[in-house]
PDB file of C-alpha atoms and ligand atoms in Angstrom:
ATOM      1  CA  UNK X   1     -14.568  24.712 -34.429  1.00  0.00           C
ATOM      2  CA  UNK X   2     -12.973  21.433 -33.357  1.00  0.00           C
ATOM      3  CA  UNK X   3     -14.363  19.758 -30.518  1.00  0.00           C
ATOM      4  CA  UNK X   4     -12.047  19.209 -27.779  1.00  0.00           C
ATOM      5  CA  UNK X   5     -11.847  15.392 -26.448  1.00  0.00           C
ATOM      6  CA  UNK X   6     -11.970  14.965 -22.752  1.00  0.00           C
ATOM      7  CA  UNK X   7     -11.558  11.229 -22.346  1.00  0.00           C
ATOM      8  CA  UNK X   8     -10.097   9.339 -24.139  1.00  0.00           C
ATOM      9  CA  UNK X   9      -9.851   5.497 -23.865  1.00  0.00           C
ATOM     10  CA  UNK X  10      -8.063   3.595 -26.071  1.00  0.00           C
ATOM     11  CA  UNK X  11      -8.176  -0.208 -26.978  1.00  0.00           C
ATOM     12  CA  UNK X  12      -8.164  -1.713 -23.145  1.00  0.00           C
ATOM     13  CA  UNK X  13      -8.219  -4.748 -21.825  1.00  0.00           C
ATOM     14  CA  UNK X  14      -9.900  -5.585 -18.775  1.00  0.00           C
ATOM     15  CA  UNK X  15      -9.253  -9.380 -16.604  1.00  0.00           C
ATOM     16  CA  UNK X  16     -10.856 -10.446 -13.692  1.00  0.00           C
ATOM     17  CA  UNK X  17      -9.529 -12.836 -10.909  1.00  0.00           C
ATOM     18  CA  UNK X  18      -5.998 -12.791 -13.114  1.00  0.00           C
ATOM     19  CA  UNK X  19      -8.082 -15.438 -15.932  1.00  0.00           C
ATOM     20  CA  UNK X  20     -11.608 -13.856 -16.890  1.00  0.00           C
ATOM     21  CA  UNK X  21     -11.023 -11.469 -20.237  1.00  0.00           C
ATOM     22  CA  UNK X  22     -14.056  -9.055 -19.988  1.00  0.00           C
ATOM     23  CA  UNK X  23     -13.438  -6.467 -22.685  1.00  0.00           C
ATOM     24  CA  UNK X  24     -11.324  -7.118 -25.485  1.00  0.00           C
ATOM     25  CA  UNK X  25     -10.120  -4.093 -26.514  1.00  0.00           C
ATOM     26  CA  UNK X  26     -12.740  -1.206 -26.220  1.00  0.00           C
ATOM     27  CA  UNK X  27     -12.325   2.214 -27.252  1.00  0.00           C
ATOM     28  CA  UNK X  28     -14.137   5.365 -27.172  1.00  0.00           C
ATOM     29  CA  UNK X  29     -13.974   9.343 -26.277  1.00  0.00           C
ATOM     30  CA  UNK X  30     -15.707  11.733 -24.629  1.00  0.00           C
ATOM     31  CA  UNK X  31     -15.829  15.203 -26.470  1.00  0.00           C
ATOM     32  CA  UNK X  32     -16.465  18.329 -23.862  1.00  0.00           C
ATOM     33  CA  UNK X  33     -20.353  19.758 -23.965  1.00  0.00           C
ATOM     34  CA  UNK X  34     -21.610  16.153 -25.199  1.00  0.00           C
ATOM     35  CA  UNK X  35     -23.607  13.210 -23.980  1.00  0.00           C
ATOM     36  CA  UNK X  36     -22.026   9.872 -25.037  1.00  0.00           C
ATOM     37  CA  UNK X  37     -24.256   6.752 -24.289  1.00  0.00           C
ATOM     38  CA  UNK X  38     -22.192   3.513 -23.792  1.00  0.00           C
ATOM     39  CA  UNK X  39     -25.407   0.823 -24.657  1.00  0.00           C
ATOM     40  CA  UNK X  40     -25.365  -2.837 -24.620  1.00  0.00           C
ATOM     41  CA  UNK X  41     -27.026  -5.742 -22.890  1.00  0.00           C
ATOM     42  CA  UNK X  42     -26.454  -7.207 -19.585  1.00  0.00           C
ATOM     43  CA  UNK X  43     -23.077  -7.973 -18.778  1.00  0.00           C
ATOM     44  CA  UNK X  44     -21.707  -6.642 -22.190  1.00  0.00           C
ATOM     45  CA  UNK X  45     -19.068  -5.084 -20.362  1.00  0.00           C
ATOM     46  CA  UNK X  46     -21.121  -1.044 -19.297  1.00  0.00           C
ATOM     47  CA  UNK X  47     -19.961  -0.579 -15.953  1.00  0.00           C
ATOM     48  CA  UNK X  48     -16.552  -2.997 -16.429  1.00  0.00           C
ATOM     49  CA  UNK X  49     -15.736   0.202 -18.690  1.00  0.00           C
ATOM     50  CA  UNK X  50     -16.358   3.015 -16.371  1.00  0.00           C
ATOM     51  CA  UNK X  51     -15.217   1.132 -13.583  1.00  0.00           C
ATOM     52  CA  UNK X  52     -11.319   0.780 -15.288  1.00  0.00           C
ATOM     53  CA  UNK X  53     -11.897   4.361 -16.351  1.00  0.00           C
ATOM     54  CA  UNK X  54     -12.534   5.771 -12.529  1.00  0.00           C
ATOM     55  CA  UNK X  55     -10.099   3.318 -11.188  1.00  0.00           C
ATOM     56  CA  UNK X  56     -12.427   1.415  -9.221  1.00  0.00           C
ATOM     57  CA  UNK X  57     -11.981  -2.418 -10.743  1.00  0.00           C
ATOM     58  CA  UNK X  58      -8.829  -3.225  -8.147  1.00  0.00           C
ATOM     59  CA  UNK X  59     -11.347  -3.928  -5.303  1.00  0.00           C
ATOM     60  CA  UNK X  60     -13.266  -6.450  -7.920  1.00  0.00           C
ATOM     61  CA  UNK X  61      -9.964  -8.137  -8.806  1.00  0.00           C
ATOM     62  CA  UNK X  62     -10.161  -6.771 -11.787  1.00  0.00           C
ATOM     63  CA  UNK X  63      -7.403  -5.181 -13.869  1.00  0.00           C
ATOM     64  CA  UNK X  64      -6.995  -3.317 -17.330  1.00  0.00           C
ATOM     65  CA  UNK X  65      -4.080  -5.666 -18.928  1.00  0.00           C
ATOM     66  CA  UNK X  66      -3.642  -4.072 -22.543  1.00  0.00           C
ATOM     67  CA  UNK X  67      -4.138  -0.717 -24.035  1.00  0.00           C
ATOM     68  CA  UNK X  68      -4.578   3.373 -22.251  1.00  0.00           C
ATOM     69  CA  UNK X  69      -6.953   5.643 -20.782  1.00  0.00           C
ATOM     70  CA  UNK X  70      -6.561   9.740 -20.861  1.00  0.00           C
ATOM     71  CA  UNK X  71      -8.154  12.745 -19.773  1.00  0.00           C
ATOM     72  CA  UNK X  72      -7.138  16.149 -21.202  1.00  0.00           C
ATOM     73  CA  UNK X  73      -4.281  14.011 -22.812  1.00  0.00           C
ATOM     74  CA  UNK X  74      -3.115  12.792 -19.362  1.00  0.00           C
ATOM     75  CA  UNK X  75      -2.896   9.220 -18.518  1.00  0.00           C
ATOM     76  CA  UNK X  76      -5.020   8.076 -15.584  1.00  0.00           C
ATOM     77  CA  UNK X  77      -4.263   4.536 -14.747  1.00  0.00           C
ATOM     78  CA  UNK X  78      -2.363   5.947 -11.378  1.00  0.00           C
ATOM     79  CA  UNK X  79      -5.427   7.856 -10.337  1.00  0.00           C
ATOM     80  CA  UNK X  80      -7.308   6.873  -7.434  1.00  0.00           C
ATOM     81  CA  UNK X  81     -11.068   7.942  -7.404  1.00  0.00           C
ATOM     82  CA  UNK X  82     -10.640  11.171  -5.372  1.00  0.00           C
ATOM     83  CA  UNK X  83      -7.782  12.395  -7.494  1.00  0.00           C
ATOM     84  CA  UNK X  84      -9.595  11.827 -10.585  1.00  0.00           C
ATOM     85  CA  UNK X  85     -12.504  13.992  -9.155  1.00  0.00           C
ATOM     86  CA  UNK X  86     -10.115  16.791  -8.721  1.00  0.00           C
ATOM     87  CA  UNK X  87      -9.417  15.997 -12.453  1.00  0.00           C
ATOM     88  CA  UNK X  88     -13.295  16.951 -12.643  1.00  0.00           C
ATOM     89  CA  UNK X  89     -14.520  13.404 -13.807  1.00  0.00           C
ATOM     90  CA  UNK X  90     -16.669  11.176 -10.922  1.00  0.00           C
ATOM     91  CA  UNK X  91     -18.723   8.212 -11.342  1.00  0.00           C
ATOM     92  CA  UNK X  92     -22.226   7.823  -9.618  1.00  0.00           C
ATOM     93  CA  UNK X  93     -22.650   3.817  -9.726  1.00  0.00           C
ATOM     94  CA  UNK X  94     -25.286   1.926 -10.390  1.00  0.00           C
ATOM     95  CA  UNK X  95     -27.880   1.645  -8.008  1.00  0.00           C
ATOM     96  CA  UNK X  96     -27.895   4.709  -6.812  1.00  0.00           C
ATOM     97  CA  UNK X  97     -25.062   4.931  -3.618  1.00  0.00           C
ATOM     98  CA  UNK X  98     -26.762   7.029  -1.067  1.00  0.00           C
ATOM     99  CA  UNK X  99     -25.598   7.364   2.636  1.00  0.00           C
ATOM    100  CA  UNK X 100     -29.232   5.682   3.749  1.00  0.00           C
ATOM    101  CA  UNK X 101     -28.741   7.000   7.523  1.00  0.00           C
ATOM    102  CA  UNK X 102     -28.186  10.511   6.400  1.00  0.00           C
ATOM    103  CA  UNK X 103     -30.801  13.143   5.060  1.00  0.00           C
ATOM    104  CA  UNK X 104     -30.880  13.823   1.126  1.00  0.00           C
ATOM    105  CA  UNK X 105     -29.354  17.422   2.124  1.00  0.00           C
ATOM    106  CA  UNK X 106     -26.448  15.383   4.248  1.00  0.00           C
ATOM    107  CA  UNK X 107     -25.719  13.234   1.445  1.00  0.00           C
ATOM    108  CA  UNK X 108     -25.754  15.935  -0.524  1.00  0.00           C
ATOM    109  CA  UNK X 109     -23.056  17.933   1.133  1.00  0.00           C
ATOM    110  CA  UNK X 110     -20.941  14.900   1.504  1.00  0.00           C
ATOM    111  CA  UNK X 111     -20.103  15.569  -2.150  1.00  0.00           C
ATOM    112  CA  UNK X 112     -18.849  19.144  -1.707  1.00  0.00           C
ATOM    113  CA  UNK X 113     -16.108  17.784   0.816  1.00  0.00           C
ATOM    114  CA  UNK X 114     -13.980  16.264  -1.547  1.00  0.00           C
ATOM    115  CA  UNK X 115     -13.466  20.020  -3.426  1.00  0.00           C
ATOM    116  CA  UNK X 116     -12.752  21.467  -0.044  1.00  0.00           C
ATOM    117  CA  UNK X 117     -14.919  24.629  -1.164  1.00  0.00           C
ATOM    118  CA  UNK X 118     -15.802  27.393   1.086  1.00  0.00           C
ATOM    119  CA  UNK X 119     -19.074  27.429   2.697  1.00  0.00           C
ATOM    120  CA  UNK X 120     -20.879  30.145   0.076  1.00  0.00           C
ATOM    121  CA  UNK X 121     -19.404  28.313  -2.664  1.00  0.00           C
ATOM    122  CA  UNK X 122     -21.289  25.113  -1.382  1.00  0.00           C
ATOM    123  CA  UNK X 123     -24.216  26.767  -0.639  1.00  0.00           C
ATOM    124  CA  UNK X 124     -24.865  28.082  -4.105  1.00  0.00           C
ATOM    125  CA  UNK X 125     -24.005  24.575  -5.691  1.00  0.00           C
ATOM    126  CA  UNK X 126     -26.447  23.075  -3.081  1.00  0.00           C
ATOM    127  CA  UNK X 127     -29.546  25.981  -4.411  1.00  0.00           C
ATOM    128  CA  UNK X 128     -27.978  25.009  -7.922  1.00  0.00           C
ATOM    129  CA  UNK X 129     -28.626  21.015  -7.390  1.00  0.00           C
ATOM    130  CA  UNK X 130     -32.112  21.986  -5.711  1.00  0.00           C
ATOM    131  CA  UNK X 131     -33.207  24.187  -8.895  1.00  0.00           C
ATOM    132  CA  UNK X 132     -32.216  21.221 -11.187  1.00  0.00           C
ATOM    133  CA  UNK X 133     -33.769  18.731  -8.976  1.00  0.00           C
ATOM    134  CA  UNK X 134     -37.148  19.974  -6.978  1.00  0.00           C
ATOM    135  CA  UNK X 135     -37.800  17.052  -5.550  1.00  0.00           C
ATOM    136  CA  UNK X 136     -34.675  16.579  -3.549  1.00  0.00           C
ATOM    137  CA  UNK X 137     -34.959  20.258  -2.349  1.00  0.00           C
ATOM    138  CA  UNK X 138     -38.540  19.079  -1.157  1.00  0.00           C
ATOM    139  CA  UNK X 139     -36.945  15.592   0.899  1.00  0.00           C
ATOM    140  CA  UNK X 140     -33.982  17.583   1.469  1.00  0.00           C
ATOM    141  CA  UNK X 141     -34.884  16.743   5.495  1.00  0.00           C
ATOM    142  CA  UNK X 142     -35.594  12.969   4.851  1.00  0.00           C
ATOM    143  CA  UNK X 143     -33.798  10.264   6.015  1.00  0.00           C
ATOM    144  CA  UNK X 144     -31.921   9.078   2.099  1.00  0.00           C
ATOM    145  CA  UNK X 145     -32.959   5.183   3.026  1.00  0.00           C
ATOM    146  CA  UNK X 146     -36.796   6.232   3.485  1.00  0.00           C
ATOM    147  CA  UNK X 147     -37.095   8.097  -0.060  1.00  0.00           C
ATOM    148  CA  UNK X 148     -38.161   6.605  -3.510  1.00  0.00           C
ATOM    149  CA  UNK X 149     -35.728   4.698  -6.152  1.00  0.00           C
ATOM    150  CA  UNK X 150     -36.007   7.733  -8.399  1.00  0.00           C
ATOM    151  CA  UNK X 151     -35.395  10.479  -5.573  1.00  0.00           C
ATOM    152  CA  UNK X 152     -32.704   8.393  -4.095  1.00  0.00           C
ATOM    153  CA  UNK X 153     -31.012   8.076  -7.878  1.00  0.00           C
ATOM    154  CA  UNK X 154     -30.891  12.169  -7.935  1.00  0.00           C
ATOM    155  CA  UNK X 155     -29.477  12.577  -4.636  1.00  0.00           C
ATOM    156  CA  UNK X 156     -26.473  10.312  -5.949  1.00  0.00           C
ATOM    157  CA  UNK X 157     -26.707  12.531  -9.636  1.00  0.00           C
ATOM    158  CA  UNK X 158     -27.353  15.359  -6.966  1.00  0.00           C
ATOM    159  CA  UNK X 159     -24.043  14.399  -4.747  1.00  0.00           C
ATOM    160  CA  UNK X 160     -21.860  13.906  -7.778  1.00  0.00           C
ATOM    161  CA  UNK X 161     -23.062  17.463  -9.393  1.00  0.00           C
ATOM    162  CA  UNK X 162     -21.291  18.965  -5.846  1.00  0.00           C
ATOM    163  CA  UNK X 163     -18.150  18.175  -6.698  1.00  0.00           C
ATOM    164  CA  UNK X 164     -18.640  20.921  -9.643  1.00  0.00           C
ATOM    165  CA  UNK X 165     -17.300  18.064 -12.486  1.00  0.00           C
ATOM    166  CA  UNK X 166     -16.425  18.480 -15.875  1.00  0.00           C
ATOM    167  CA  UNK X 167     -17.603  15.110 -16.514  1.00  0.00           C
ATOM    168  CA  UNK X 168     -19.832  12.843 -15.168  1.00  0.00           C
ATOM    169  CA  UNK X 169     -19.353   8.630 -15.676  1.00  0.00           C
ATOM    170  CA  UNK X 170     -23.366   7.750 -14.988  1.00  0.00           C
ATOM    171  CA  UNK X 171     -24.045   3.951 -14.946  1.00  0.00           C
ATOM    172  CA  UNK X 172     -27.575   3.041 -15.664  1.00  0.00           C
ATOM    173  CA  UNK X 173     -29.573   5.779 -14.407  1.00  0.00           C
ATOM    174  CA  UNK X 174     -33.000   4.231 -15.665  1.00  0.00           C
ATOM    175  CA  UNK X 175     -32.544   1.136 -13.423  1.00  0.00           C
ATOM    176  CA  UNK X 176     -35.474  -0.082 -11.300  1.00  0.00           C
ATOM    177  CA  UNK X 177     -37.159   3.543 -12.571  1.00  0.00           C
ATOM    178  CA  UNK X 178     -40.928   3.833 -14.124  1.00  0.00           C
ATOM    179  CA  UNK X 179     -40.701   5.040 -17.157  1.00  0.00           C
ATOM    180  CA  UNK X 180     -41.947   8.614 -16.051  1.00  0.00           C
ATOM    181  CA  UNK X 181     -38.956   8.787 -13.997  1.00  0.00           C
ATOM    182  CA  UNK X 182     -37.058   7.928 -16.237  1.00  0.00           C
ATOM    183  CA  UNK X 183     -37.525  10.303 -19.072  1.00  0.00           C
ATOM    184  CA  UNK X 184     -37.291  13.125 -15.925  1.00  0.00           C
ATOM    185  CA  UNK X 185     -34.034  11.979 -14.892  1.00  0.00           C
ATOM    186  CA  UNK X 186     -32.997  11.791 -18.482  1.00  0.00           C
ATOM    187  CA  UNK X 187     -34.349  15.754 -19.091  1.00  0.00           C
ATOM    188  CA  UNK X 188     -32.311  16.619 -16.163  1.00  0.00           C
ATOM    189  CA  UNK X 189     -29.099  15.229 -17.506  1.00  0.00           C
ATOM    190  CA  UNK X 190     -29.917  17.091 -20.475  1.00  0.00           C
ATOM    191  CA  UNK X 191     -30.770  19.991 -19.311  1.00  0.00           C
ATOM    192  CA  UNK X 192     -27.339  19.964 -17.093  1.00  0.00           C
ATOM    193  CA  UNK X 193     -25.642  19.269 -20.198  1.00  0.00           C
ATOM    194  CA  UNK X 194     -26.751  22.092 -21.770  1.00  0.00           C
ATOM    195  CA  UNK X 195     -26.723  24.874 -19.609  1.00  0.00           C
ATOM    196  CA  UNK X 196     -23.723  23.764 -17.010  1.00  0.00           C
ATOM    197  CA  UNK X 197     -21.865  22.440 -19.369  1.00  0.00           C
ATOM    198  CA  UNK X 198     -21.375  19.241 -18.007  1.00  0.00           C
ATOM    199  CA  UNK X 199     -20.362  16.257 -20.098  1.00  0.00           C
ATOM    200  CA  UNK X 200     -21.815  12.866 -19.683  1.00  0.00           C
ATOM    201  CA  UNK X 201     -20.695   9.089 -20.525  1.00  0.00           C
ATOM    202  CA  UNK X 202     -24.134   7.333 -19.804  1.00  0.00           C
ATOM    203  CA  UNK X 203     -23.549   3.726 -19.604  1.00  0.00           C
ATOM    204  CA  UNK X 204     -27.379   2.478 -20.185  1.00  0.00           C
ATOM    205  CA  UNK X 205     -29.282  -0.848 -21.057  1.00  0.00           C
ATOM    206  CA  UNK X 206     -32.053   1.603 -22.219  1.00  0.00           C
ATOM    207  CA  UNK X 207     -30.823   2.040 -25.346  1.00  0.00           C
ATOM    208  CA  UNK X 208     -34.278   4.004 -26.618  1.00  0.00           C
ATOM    209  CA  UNK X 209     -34.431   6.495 -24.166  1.00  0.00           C
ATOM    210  CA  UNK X 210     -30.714   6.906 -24.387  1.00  0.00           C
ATOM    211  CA  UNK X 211     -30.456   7.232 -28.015  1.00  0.00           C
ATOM    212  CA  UNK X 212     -32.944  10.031 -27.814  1.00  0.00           C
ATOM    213  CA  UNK X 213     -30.889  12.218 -24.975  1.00  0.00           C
ATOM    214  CA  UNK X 214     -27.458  11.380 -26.311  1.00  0.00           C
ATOM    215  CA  UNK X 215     -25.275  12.751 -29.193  1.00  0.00           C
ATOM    216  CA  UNK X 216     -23.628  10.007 -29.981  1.00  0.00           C
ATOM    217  CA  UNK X 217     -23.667   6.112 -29.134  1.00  0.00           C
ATOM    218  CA  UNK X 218     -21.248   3.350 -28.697  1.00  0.00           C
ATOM    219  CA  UNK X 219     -22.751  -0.490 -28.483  1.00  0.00           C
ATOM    220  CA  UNK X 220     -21.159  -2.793 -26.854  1.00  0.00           C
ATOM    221  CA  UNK X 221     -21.282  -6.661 -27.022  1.00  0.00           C
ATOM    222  CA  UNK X 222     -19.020  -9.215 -25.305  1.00  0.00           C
ATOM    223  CA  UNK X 223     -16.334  -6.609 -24.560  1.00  0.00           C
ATOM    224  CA  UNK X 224     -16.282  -5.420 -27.591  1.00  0.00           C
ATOM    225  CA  UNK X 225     -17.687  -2.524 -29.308  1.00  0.00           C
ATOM    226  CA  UNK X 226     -19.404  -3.747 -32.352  1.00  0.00           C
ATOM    227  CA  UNK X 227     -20.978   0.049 -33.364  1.00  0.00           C
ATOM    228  CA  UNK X 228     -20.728   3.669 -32.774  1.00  0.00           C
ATOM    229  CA  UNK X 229     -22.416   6.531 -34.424  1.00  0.00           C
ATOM    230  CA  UNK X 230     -24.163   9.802 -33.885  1.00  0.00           C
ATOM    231  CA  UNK X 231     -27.468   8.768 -31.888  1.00  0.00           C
ATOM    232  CA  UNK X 232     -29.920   9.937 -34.489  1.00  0.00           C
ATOM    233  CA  UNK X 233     -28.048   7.442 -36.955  1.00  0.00           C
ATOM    234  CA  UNK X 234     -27.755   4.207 -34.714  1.00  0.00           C
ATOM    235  CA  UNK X 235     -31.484   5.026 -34.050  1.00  0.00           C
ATOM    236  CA  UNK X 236     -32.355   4.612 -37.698  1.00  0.00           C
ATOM    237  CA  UNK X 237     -29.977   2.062 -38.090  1.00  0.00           C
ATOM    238  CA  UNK X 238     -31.917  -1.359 -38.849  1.00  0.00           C
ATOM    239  CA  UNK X 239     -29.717  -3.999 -36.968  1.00  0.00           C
ATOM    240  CA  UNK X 240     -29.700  -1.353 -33.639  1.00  0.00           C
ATOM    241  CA  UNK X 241     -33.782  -0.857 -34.352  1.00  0.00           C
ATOM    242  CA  UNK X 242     -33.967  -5.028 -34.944  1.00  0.00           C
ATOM    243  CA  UNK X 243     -31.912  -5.647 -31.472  1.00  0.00           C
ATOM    244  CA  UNK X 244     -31.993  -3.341 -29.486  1.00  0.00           C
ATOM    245  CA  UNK X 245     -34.967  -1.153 -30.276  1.00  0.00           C
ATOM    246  CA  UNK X 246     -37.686  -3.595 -29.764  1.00  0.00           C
ATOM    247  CA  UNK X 247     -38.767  -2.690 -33.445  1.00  0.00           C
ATOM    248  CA  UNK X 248     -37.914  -3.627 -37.129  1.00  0.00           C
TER     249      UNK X 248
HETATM  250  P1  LIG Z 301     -24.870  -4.820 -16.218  1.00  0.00           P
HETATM  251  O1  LIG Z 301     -25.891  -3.980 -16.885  1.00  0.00           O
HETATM  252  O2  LIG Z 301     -25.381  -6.131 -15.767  1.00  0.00           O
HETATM  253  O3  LIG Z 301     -24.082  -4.087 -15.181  1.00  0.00           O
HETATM  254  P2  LIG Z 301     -22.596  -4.491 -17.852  1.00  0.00           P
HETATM  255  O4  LIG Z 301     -22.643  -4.288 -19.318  1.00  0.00           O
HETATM  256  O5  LIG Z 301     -22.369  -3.304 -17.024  1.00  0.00           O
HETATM  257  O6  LIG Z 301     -23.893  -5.214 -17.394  1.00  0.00           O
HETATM  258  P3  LIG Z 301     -20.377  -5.652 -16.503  1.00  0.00           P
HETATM  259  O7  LIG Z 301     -20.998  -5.468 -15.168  1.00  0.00           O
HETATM  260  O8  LIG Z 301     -19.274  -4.761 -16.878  1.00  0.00           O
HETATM  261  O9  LIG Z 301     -21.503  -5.582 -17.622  1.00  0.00           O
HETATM  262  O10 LIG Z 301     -19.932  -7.164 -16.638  1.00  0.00           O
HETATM  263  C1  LIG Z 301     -19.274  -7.664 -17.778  1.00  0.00           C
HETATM  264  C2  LIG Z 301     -18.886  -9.094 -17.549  1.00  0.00           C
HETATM  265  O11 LIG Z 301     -17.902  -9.173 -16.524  1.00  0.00           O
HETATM  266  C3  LIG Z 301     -20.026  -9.984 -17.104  1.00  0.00           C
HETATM  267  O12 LIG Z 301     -19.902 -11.211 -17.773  1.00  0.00           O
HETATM  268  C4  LIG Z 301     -19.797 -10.164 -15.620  1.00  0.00           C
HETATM  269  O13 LIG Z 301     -20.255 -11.418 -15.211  1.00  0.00           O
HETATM  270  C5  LIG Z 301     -18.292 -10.080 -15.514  1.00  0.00           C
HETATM  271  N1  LIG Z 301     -17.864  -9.538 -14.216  1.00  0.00           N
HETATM  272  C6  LIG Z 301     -18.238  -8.359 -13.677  1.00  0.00           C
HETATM  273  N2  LIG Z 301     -17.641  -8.168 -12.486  1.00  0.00           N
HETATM  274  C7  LIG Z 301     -16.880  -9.247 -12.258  1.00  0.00           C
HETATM  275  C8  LIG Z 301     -16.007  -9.658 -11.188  1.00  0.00           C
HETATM  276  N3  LIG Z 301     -15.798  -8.885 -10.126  1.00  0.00           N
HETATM  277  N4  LIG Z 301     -15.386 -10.860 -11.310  1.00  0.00           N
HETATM  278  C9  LIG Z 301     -15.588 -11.646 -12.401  1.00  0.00           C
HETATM  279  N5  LIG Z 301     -16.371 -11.319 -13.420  1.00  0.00           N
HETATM  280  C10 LIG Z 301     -17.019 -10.149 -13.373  1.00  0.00           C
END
């Protein structure tokens, strides 16, 4: 059977400060059920992308000038964050946004509000986000700002998860992360994938470790997306191996 696209975006434009063209016409789509990995170096244009997807460039002066973004074939442009998550698609940024002053468990039910969910609902999402992540059920009483990089980059997967979305826009879960960590946060997302349902567009400079979790890949360079392919071909693929690999 067909897959059935979620997102959709299609040949945008993105300026900053009214003169600064940052992507020059990207386009890609999300199907339902997968894992898409948006990969490409620094400043390539990752979070520019799922920043004019969720709506969130305005307070960057930055606006998308040319081309259209969709979910479930409806446009988006008009949708502020919150309305979008009642769409079923939220972003956790990069660099993990926790509420510092409030426990993992506060933070945590912070991302239920926005669904406006009865209290048994919340409470089985809340055991549902503890079974997926141990750990945070273990810090659930700490203070956010005193726990690890890696715990504190759950609680923000963790948060997002509580809204019950279909999607998920992820920016660069690995960051700061040992490698151990890394691959664990990675299994998660796969594992939520898998049995939730839940789709993913991973924006990652990781392009290894994201090649190995994702279905299927788009590279971007300059604002531009120069590749795209299921992940097990861009991984054999000799230019990605040669540049972005670390191996030829
Ligand atoms: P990173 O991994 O560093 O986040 P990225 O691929 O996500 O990289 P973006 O953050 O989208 O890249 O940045 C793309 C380009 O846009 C970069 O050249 C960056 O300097 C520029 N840029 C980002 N935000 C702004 C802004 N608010 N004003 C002007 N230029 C910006």
């Amino acid at each position: 059977e067909p897959t059935e696209t979620l997102l959709e975006v299609n040949n945008i434009e993105v300026i900053y400060n009214h003169v600064i063209l940052v992507l020059k016409g990207v386009s890609l789509s999300v199907p339902k059920g997968g894992i898409t990995a948006l990969l490409g170096g620094n400043g390539a244009g990752k979070t520019t992308t799922l920043k004019a997807i969720s709506n969130l460039l305005h307070s960057e002066r930055g606006e998308v000038t040319k081309g259209s973004i969709s979910y479930r074939n409806a446009p988006v442009a008009d949708l502020n964050p919150s309305a979008l998550v009642k769409k079923g698609v939220i972003q956790v940024m990069e660099g993990r946004h926790c509420f510092e002053h409030l426990t993992i468990e506060e933070n945590l039910m912070t991302g239920a509000y926005t669904r406006g969910a009865g209290r048994g609902e919340i409470a089985k999402d809340l055991e549902m986000v503890y079974e997926y992540f141990p750990r945070l059920r273990e810090r659930r009483k700490s203070q956010a700002g005193y726990t690890s990089g890696g715990e504190q980059q759950m609680c923000a997967i963790g948060r997002a998860l509580m809204s019950r979305p279909e999607t998920v826009l992820l920016d660069e879960p690995s960051m700061g992360l040992a490698p151990q960590l890394v691959e664990e946060i990675f299994g998660i997302v796969k594992d939520l994938n898998e049995r939730e349902g839940v789709s993913f567009l991973l924006a990652e400079q990781n392009t290894n470790v994201a090649l190995r979790f994702a279905h299927y890949g788009y590279i971007l360079e300059s604002g531009r997306v120069v590749m795209d392919g299921p992940a097990d071909e861009l991984r054999e693929n000799p230019d990605v191996k040669e540049f972005y690999l670390g191996m030829s």
